[in-house]
PDB file of C-alpha atoms in Angstrom:
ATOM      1  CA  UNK M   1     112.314 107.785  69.911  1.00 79.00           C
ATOM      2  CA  UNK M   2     109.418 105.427  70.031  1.00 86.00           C
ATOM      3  CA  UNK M   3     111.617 103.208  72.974  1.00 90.00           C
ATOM      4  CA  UNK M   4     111.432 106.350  74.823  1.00 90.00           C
ATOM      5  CA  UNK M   5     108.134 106.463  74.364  1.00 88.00           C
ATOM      6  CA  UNK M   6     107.550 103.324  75.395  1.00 87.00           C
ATOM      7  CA  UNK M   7     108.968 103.658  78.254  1.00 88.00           C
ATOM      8  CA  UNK M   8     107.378 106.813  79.310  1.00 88.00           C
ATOM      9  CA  UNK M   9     104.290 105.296  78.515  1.00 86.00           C
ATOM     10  CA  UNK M  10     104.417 102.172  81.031  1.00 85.00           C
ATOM     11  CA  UNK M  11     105.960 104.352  83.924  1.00 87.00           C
ATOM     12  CA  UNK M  12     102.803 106.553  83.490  1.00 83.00           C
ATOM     13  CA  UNK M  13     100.071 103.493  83.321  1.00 82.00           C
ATOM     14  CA  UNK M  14     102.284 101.556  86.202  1.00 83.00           C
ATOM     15  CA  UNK M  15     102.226 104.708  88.542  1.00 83.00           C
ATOM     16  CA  UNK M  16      99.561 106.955  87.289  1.00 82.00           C
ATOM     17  CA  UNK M  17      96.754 104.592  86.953  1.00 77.00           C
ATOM     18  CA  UNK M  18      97.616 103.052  89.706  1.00 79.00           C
ATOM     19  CA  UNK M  19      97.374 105.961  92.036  1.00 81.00           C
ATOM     20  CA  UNK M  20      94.725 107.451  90.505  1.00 76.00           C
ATOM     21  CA  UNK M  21      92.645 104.140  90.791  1.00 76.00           C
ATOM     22  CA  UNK M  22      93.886 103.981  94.685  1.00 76.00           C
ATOM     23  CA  UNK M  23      92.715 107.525  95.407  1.00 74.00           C
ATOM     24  CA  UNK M  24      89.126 107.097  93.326  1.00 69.00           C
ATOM     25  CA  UNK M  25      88.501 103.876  95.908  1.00 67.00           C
ATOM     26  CA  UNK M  26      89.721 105.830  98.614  1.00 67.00           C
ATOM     27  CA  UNK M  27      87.678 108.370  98.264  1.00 67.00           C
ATOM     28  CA  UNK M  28      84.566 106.575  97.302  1.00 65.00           C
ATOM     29  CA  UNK M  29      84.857 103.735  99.877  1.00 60.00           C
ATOM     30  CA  UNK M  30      81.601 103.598 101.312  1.00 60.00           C
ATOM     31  CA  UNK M  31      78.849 105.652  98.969  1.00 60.00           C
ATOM     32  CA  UNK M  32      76.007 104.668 101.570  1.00 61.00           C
ATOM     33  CA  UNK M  33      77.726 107.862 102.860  1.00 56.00           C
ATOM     34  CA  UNK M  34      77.077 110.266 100.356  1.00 62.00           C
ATOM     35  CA  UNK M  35      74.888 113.311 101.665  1.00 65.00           C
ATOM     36  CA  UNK M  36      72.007 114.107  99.041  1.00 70.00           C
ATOM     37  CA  UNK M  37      72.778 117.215  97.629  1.00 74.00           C
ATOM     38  CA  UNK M  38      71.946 119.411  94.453  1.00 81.00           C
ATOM     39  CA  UNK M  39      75.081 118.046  90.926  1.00 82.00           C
ATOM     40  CA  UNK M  40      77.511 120.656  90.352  1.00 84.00           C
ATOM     41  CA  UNK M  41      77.375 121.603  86.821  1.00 88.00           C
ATOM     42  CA  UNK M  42      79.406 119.445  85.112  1.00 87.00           C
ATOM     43  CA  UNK M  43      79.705 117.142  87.652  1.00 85.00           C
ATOM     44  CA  UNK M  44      79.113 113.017  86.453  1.00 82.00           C
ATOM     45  CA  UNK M  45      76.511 111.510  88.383  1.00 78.00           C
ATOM     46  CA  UNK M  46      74.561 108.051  89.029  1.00 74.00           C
ATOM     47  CA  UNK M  47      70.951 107.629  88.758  1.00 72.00           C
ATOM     48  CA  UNK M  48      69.320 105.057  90.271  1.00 70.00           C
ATOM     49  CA  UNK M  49      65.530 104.272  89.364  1.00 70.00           C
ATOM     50  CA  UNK M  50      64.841 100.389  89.915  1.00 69.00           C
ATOM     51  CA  UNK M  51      61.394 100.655  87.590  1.00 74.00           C
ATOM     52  CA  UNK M  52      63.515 101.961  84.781  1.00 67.00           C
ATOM     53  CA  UNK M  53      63.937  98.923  81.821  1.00 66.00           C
ATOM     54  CA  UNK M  54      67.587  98.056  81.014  1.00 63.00           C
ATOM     55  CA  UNK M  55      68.809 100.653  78.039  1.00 61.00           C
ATOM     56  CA  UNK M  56      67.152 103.407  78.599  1.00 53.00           C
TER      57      UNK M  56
END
């Protein structure tokens, strides 16, 4: 039923999210950190070029 539903879904935000959002920060505390090494395929990165205009 859709109250089942309902609930289901605001267990899973409440203690999904949540943990999931805990672990990313935990994980990703300090990037200074981060070794240089080749992307995995797949993998989402972040370039950073500071000559690069905004939007492209």
């Amino acid at each position: 039923t859709l109250k089942v539903l309902d609930a289901f879904w605001e267990t899973w935000k409440r203690e999904y999210l949540t943990s999931f959002r805990e672990r990313t920060q935990r994980e990703h505390a300090n990037p200074k950190n981060s070794k240089d090494r080749t992307p995995i395929m797949e993998e989402i990165v972040s370039v950073d070029e500071l000559e690069t205009p905004r939007g492209l």
